[in-house]
Each structure stands twice: as structure tokens, then as C-alpha cells.
PDB file of C-alpha atoms and ligand atoms in Angstrom:
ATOM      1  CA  UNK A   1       0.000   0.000   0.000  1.00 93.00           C
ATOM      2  CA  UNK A   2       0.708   3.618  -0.680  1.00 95.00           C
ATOM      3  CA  UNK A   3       1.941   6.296   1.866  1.00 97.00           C
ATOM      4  CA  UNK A   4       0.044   9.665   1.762  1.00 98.00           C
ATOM      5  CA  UNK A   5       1.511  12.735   2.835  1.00 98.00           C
ATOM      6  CA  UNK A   6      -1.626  15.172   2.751  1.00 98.00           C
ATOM      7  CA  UNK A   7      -0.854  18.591   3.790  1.00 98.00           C
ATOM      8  CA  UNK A   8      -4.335  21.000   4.507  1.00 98.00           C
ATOM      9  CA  UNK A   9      -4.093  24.641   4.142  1.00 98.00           C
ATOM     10  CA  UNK A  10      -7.273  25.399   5.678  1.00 98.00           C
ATOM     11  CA  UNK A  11      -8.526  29.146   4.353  1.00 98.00           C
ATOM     12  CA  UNK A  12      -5.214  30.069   4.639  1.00 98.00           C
ATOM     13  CA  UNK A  13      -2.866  31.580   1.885  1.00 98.00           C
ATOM     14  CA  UNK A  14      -3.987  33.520  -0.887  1.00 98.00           C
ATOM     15  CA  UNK A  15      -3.406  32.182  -4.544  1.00 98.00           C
ATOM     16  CA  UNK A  16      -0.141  34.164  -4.930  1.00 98.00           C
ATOM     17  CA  UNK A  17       0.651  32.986  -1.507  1.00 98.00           C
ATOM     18  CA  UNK A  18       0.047  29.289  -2.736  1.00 98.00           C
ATOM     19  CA  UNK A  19       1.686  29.453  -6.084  1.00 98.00           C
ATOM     20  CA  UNK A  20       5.285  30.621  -4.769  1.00 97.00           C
ATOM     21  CA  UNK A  21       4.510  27.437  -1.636  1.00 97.00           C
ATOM     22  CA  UNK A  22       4.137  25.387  -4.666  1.00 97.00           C
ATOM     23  CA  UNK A  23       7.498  26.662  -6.135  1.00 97.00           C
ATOM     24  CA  UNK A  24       8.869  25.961  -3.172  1.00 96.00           C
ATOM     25  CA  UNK A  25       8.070  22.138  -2.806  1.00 96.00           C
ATOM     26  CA  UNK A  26       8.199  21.736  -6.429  1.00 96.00           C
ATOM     27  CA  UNK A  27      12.078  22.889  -6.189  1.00 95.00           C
ATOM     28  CA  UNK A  28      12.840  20.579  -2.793  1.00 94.00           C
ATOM     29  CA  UNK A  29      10.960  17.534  -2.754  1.00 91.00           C
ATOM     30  CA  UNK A  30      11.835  14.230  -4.974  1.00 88.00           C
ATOM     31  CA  UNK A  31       9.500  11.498  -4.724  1.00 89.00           C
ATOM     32  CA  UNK A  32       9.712   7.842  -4.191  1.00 89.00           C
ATOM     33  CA  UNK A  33       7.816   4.810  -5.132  1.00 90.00           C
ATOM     34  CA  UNK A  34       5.054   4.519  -3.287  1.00 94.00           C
ATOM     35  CA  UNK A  35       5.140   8.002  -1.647  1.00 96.00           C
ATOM     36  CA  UNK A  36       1.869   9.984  -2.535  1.00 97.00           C
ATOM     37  CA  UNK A  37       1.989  13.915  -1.312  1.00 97.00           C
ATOM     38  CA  UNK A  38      -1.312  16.272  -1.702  1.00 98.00           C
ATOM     39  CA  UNK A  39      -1.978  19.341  -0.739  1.00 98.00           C
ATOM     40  CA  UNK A  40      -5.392  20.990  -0.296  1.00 98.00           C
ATOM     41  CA  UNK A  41      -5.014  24.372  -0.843  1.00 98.00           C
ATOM     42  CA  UNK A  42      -8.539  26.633  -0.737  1.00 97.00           C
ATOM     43  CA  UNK A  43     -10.583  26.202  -3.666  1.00 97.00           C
ATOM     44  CA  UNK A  44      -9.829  29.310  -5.478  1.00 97.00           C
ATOM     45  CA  UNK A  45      -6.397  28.614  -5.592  1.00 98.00           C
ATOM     46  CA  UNK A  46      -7.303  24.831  -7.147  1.00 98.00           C
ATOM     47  CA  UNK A  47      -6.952  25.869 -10.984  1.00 97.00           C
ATOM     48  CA  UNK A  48      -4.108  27.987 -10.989  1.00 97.00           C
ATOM     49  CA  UNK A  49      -2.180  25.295  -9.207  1.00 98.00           C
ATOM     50  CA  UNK A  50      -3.187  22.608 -11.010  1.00 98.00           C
ATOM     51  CA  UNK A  51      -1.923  24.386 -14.195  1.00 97.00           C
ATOM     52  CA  UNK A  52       1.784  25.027 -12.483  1.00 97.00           C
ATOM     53  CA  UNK A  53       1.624  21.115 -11.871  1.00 97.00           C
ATOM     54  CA  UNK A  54       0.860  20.343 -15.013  1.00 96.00           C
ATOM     55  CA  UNK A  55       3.498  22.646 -16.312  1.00 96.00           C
ATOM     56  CA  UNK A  56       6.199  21.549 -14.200  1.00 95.00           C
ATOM     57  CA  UNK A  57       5.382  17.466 -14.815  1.00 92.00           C
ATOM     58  CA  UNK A  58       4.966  17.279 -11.000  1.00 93.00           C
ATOM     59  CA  UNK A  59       3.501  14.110  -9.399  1.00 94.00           C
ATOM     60  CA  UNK A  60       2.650  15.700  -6.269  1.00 97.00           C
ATOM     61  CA  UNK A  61      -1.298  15.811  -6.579  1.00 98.00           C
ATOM     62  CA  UNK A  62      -4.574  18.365  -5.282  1.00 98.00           C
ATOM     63  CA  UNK A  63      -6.740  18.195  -3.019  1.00 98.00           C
ATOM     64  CA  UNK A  64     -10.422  19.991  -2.086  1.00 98.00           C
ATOM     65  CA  UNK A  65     -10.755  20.869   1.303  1.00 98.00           C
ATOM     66  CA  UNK A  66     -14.849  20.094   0.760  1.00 98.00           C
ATOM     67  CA  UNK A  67     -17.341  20.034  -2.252  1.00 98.00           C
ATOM     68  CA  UNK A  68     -21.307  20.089  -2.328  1.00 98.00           C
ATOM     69  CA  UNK A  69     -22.796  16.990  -3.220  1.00 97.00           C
ATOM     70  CA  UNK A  70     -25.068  17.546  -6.214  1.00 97.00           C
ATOM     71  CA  UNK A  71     -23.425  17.594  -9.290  1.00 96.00           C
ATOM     72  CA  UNK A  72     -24.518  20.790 -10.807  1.00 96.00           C
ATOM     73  CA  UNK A  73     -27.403  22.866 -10.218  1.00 97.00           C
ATOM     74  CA  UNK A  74     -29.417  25.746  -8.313  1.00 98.00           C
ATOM     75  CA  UNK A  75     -26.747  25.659  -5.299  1.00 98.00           C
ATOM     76  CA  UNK A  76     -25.603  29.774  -5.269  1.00 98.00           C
ATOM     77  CA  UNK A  77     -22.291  29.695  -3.587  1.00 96.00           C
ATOM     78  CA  UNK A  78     -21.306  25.889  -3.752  1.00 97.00           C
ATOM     79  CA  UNK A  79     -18.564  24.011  -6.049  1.00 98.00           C
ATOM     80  CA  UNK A  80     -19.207  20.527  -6.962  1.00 98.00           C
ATOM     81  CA  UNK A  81     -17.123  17.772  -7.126  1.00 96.00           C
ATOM     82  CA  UNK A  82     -18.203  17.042 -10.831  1.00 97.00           C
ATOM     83  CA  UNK A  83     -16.762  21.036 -11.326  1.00 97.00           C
ATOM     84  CA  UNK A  84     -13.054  19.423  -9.776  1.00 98.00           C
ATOM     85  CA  UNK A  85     -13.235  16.429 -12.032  1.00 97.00           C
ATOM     86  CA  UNK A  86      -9.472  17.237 -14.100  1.00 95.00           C
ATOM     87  CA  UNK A  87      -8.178  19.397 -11.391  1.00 98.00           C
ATOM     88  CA  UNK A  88      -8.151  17.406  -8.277  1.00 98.00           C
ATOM     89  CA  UNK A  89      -6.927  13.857  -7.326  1.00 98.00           C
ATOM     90  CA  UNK A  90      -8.541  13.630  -4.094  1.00 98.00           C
ATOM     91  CA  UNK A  91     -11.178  15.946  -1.525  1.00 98.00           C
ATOM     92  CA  UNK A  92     -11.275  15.638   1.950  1.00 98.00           C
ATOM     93  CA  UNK A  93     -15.004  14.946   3.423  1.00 98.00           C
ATOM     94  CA  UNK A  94     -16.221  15.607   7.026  1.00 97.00           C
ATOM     95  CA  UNK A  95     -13.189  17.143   8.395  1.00 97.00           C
ATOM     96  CA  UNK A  96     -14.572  18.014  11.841  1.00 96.00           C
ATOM     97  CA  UNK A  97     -14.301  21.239  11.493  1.00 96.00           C
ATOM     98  CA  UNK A  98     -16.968  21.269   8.805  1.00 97.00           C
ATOM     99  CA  UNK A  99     -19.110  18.473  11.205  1.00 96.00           C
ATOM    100  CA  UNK A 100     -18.814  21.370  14.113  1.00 95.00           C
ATOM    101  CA  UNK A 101     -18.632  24.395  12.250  1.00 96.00           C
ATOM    102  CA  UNK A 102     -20.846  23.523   9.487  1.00 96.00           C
ATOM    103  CA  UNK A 103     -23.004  21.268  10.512  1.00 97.00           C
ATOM    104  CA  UNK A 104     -22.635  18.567   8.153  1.00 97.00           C
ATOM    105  CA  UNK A 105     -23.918  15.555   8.915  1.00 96.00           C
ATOM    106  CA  UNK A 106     -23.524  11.817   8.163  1.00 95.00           C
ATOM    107  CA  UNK A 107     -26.347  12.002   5.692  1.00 95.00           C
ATOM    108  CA  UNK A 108     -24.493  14.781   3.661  1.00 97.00           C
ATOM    109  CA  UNK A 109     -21.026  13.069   4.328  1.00 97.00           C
ATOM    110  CA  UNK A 110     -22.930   9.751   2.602  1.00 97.00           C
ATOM    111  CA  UNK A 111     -24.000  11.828  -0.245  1.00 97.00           C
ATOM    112  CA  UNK A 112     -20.341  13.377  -0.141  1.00 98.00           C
ATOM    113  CA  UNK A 113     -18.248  10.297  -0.571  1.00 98.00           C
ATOM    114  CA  UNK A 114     -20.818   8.980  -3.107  1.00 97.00           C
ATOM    115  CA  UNK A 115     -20.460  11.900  -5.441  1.00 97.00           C
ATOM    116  CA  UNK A 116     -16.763  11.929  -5.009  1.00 98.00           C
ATOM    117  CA  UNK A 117     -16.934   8.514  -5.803  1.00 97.00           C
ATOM    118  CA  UNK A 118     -19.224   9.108  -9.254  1.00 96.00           C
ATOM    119  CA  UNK A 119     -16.298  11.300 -10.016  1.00 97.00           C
ATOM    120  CA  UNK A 120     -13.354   9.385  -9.824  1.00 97.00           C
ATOM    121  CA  UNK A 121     -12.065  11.514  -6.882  1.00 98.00           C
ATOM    122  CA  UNK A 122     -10.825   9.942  -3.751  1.00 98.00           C
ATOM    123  CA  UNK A 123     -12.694  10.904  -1.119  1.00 98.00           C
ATOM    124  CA  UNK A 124     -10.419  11.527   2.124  1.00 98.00           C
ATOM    125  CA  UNK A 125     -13.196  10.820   4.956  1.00 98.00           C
ATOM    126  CA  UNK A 126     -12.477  12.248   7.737  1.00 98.00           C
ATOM    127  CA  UNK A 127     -13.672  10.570  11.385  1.00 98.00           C
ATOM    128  CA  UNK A 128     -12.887  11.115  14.837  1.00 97.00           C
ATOM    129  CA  UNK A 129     -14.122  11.682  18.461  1.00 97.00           C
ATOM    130  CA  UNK A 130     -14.349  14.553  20.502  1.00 96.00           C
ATOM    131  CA  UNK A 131     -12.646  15.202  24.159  1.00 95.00           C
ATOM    132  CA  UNK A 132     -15.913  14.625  25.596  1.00 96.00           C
ATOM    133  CA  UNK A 133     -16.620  11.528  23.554  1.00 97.00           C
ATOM    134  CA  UNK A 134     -13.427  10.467  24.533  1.00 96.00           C
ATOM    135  CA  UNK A 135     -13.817  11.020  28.565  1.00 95.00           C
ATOM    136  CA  UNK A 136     -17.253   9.118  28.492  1.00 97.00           C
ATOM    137  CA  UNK A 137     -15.240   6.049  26.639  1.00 96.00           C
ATOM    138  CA  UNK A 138     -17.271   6.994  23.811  1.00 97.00           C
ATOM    139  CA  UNK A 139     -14.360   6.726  20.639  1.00 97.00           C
ATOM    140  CA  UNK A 140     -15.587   3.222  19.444  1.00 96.00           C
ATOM    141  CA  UNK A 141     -19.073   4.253  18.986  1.00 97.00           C
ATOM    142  CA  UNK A 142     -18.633   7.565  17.620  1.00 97.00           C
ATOM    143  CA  UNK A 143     -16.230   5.663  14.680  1.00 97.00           C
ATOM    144  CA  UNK A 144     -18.299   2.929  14.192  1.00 96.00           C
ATOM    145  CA  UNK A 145     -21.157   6.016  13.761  1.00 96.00           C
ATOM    146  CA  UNK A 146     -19.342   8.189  11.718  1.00 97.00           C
ATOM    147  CA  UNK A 147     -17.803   4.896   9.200  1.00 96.00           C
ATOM    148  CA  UNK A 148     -21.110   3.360   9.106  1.00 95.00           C
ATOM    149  CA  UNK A 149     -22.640   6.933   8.366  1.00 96.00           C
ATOM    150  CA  UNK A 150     -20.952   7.856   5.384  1.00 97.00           C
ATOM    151  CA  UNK A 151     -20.453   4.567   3.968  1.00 96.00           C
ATOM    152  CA  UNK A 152     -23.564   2.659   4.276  1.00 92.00           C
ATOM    153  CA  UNK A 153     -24.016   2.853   0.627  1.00 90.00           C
ATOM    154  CA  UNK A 154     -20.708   1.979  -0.592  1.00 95.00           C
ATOM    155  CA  UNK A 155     -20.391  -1.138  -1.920  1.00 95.00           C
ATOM    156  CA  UNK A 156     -16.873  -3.257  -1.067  1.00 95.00           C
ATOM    157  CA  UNK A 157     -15.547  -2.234  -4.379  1.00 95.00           C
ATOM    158  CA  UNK A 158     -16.062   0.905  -4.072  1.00 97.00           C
ATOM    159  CA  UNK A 159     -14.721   1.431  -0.527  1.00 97.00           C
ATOM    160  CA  UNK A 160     -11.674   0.718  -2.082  1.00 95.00           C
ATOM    161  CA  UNK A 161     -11.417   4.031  -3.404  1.00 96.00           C
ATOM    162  CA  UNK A 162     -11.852   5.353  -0.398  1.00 98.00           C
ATOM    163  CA  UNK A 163      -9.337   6.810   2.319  1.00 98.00           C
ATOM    164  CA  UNK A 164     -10.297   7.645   6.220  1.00 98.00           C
ATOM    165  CA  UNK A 165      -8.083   9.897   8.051  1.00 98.00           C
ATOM    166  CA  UNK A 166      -8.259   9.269  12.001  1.00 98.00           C
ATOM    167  CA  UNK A 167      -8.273  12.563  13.464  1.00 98.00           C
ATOM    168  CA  UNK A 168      -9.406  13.285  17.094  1.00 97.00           C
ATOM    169  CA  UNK A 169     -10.613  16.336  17.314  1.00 96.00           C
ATOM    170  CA  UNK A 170      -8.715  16.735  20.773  1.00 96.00           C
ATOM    171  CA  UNK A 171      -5.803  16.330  18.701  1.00 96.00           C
ATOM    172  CA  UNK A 172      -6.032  18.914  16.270  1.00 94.00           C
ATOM    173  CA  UNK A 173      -3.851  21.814  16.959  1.00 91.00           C
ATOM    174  CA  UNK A 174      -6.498  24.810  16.553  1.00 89.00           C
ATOM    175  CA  UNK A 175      -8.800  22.882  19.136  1.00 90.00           C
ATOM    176  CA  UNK A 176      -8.720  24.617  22.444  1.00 87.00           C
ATOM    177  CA  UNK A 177      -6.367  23.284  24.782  1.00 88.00           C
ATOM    178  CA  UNK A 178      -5.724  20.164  22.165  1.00 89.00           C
ATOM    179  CA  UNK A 179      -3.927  17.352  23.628  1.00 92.00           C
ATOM    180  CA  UNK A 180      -1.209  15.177  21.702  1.00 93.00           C
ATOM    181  CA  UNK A 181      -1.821  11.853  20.546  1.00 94.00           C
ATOM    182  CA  UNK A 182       0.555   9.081  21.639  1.00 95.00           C
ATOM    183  CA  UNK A 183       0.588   6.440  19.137  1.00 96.00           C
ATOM    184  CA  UNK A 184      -0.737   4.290  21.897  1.00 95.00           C
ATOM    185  CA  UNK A 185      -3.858   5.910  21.473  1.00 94.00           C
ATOM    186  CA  UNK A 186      -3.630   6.099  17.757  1.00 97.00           C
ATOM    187  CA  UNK A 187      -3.619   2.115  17.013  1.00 97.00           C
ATOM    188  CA  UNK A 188      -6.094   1.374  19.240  1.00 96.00           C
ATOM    189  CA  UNK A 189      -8.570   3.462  17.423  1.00 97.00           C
ATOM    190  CA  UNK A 190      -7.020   2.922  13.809  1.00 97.00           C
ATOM    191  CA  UNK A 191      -8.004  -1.265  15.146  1.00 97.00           C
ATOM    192  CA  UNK A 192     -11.302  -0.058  15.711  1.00 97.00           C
ATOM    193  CA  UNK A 193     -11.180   1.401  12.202  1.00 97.00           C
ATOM    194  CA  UNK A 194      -9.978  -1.351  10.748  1.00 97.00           C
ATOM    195  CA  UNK A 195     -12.008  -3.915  12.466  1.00 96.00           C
ATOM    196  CA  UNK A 196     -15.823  -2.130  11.475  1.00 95.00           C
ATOM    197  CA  UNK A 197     -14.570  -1.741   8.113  1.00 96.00           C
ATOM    198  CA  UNK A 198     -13.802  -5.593   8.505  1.00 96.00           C
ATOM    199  CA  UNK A 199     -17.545  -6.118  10.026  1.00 94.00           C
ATOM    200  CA  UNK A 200     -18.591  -4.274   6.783  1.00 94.00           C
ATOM    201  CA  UNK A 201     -16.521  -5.699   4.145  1.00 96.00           C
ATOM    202  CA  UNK A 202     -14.297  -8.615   5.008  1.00 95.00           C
ATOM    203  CA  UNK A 203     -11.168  -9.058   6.174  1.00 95.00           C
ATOM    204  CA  UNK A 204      -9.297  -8.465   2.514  1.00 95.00           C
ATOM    205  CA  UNK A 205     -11.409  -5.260   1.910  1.00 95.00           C
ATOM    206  CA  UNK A 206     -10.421  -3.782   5.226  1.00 95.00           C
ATOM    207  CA  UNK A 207      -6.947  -4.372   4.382  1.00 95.00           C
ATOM    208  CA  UNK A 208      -7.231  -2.771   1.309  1.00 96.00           C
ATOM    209  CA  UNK A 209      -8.250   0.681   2.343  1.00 97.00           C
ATOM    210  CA  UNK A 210      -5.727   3.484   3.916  1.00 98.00           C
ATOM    211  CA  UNK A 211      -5.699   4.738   7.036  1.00 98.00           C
ATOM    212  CA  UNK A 212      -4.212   8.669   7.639  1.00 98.00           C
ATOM    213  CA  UNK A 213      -3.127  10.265  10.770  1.00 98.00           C
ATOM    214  CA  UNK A 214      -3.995  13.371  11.602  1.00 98.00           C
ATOM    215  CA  UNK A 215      -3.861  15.948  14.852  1.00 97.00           C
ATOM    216  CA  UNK A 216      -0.752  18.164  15.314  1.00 96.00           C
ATOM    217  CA  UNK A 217       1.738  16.378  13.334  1.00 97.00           C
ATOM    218  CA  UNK A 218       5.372  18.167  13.060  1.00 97.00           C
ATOM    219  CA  UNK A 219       8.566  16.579  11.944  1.00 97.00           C
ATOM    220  CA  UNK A 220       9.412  15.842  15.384  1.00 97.00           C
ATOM    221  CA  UNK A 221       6.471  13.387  16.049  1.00 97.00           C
ATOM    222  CA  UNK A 222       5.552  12.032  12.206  1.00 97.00           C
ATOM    223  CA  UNK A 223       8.281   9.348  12.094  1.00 97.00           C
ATOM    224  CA  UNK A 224       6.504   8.342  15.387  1.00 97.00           C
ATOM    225  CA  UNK A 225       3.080   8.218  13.892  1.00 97.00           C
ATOM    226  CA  UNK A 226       4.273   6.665  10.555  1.00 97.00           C
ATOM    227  CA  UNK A 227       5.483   3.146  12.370  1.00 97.00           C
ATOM    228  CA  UNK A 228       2.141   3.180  14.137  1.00 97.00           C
ATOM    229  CA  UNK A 229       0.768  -0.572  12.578  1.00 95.00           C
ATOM    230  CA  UNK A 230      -2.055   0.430  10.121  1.00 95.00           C
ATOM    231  CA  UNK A 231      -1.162   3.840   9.748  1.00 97.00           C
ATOM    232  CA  UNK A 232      -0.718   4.300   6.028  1.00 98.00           C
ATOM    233  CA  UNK A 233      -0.337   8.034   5.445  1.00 98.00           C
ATOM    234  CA  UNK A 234      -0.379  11.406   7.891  1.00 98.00           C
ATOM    235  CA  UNK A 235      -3.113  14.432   6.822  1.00 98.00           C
ATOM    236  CA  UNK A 236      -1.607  17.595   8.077  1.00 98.00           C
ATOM    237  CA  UNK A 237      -3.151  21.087   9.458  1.00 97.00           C
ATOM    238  CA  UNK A 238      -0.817  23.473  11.073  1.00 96.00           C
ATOM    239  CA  UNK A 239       2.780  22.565  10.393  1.00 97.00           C
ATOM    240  CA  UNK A 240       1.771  21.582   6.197  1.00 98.00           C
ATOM    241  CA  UNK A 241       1.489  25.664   6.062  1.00 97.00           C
ATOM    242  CA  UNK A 242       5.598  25.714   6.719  1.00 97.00           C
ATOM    243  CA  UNK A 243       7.053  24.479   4.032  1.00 96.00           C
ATOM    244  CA  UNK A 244      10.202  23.447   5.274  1.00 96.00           C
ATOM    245  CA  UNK A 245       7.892  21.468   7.920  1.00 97.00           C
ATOM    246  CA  UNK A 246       6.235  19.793   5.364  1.00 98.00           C
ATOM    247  CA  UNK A 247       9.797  18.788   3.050  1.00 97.00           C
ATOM    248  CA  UNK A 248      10.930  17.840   6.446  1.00 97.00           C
ATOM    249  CA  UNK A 249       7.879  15.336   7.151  1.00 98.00           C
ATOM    250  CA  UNK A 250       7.786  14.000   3.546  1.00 97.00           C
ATOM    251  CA  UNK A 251      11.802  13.268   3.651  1.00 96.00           C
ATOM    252  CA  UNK A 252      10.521  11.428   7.167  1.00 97.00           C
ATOM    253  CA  UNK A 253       8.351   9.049   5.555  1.00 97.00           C
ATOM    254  CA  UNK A 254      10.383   8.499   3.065  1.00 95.00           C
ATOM    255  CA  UNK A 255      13.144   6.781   5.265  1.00 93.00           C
ATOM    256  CA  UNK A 256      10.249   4.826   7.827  1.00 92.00           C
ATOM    257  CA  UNK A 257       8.311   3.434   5.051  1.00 80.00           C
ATOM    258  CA  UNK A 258      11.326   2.683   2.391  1.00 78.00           C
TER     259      UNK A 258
HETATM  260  C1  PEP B   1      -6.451  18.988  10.473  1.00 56.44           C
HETATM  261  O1  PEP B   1      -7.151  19.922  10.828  1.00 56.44           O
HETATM  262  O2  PEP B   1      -6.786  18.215   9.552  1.00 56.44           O
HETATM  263  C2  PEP B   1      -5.201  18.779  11.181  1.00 56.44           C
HETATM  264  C3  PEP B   1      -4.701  17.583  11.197  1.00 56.44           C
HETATM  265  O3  PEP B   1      -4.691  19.892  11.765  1.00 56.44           O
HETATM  266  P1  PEP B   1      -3.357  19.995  12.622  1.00 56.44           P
HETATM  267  O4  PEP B   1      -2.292  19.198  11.922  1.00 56.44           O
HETATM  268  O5  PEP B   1      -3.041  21.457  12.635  1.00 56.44           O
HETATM  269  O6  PEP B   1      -3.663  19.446  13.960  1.00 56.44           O
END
């Protein structure tokens, strides 16, 4: 399998801003066999990138931070995933800071990862508890909600084209008083992942789909999360926004997963 390096800007960085980033990474990083990197700029910034990509004959891929679900239509204000089709590799879906902020819920993260899906994108579904959750020994129910929510009507060969990102919201750095993961934590809950996707879809399936990190990774703690068993890829916040960070924690899992 793959490793993802998947860095999220967030609404940060204006296109200018994200073009000379781009230059940036396009000048430092090589890639390796089986290394994937993304980044997820904010959607105005998509097109222009893609175009320097394309230019430049770069491998490293785009991301959406979010999409509406329909494919076109009366929607003022929305972009659909059918209007990324060409520019973007991958979207992420139900970061928790569109589940808290936004609202979204696992009815629109269904219809999310279906239309991605329809599109050929790979959606990058995003699940994860809560400190609350957490303190009333809640995590296994809240996953098991939140995978069983958006994926209920994804068939097993679908789900293959699928990738979840673990991320606690405890753990993500622009939470209030956010906490950091020890990979202790981690694998238990990416073995919960694992095992309702196995519930789901079989043992073979469950194998077959990637599991990110996510939640205030840096380079000092990403080699760390990256030998976590079943932890196939990190999605960044925070540190993806420094670009030597980001060099720094794709030249990481370089050397743990060659
Ligand atoms: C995120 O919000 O997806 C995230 C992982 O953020 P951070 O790395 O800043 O915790």
C-alpha cells in the first residue's frame, strides 16, 4: 500500500501565496515509489495550481478541502465535485471542522463520498471523536457512527477508493487546549477502524483501504506516527502551512516506510 503525505491549508494563503509554496516544494521535494503527497489548498487557488503542476510534470497531486454533493445545479455559492473532475486527485469529506462548524452531517457526508466517488475523486473521509466523547469512553461508537454513516451505501468495491483519516478532534492543533496523541492511542482506534470496516466488508477489503493520521503532526512526532501498525499516510493542518515542515515530514516518511 501507498503512503500519503496530505498537507491541509485550511482558508489560509492567498493564490499568490500558494503558487510561490508550490514553487517551493516543487524545487525541494523528490518522490519515491510509493510516496503519494497532496496538498489541499482553498478552492480558489485549485486551478491555478493545477496548471503550475501540469506545467512543471509534477507528481505531487490536489486536493479539495470540501465540495457540495449535487453535481450541478441551483446551489448559489457551492462548487461541486463534478466542477473538480481534471483538477483534483482527491477531496477531503467531514473534516470536523466542517461536522462542528458547518453542521454537516452523516447524511451529507454519505451523499459526499458517493459523489466523489461518481467522479473518480478519492474521497479523504475524515472521522474522529471529541474530548468529551473520549472522557465518556465513547471513541468506538462515535467511529463505528461516523464509518457506518458515510459509507452505508458503498459497496466493497467501491470502498476501495476510499481513504479515512483518524483525526481526534482533541488532537487537532487549533482545538482549544488540544492534547497530543501518543501512538498508543492512535492504534487502538485505527483497530477499531480497521475492524468495522472488517464487520462491513471482510477481512481483505479492510486491508485494502488506507488509514491517515492526523492531529498536530510536526517533523518531530511524524516518524513516530508513521510506524504506528495500520497507519498508512499522515493528513496535516498546522505545520503543512511551513514548508520546510512539510519537506521535512515528507523526507521522514520516506526513510520509515522505504
Ligand atoms: C487537520 O485539521 O486536519 C489537522 C490535522 O490539523 P493539525 O495538523 O493542525 O492538527
Amino acid at each position: 500500500m501507498k503512503t500519503y503525505i496530505v498537507g491541509n491549508w485550511k482558508m489560509n494563503l492567498s493564490v499568490g501565496e500558494s503558487s510561490i509554496y508550490l514553487q517551493k516544494l516543487l524545487k525541494r521535494i523528490k518522490l519515491a515509489k510509493g510516496l503519494e503527497v497532496a496538498i489541499a489548498p482553498s478552492t480558489i487557488a485549485l486551478q491555478s495550481l493545477s496548471v503550475q503542476l501540469e506545467r512543471s510534470k509534477s507528481k505531487i497531486k490536489l486536493c479539495a478541502q470540501n465540495f457540495y454533493q449535487k453535481d450541478y445545479g441551483a446551489y448559489t455559492g457551492e462548487v461541486s465535485v463534478m466542477q473538480l473532475r481534471g483538477i483534483v486527485n482527491y477531496s477531503i469529506v467531514g473534516h470536523s471542522e466542517r461536522r462542528y462548524i458547518f453542521g454537516e452531517t452523516n447524511k451529507d457526508l454519505r451523499q459526499k463520498v458517493a459523489a466523489a466517488i461518481r467522479n473518480n475523486i478519492t474521497p479523504i473521509l475524515c472521522v474522529g471523536e471529541t474530548e468529551n466523547e473520549r472522557s465518556y469512553g465513547e471513541t468506538k461508537d462515535v467511529l463505528r457512527d461516523e464509518i457506518f454513516g458515510a459509507l452505508s451505501e458503498i459497496d466493497a468495491d467501491d470502498v476501495k477508493k476510499v481513504i479515512i483519516a483518524y483525526e481526534p478532534v482533541w488532537a487537532i492543533s487549533s482545538t482549544k487546549d488540544a492534547k497530543i496523541a501518543s501512538p498508543d492511542d492512535i492504534a487502538d482506534s485505527v483497530k477499531l477502524i480497521r475492524s468495522e470496516l472488517k464487520e462491513i466488508y471482510g477481512k481483505e477489503v479492510s486491508e485494502e483501504v488506507p488509514i491517515l493520521y492526523g492531529g498536530s503532526v510536526n517533523p518531530n512526532n511524524a516518524g513516530a506516527y508513521l510506524t504506528i501498525p495500520g497507519v498508512n499516510g499522515l493528513l496535516i493542518g498546522g505545520s503543512s502551512l511551513i514548508s520546510d515542515h512539510f519537506v521535512d515530514i515528507i523526507e521522514i516518511a520516506k526513510r520509515v516506510k522505504s
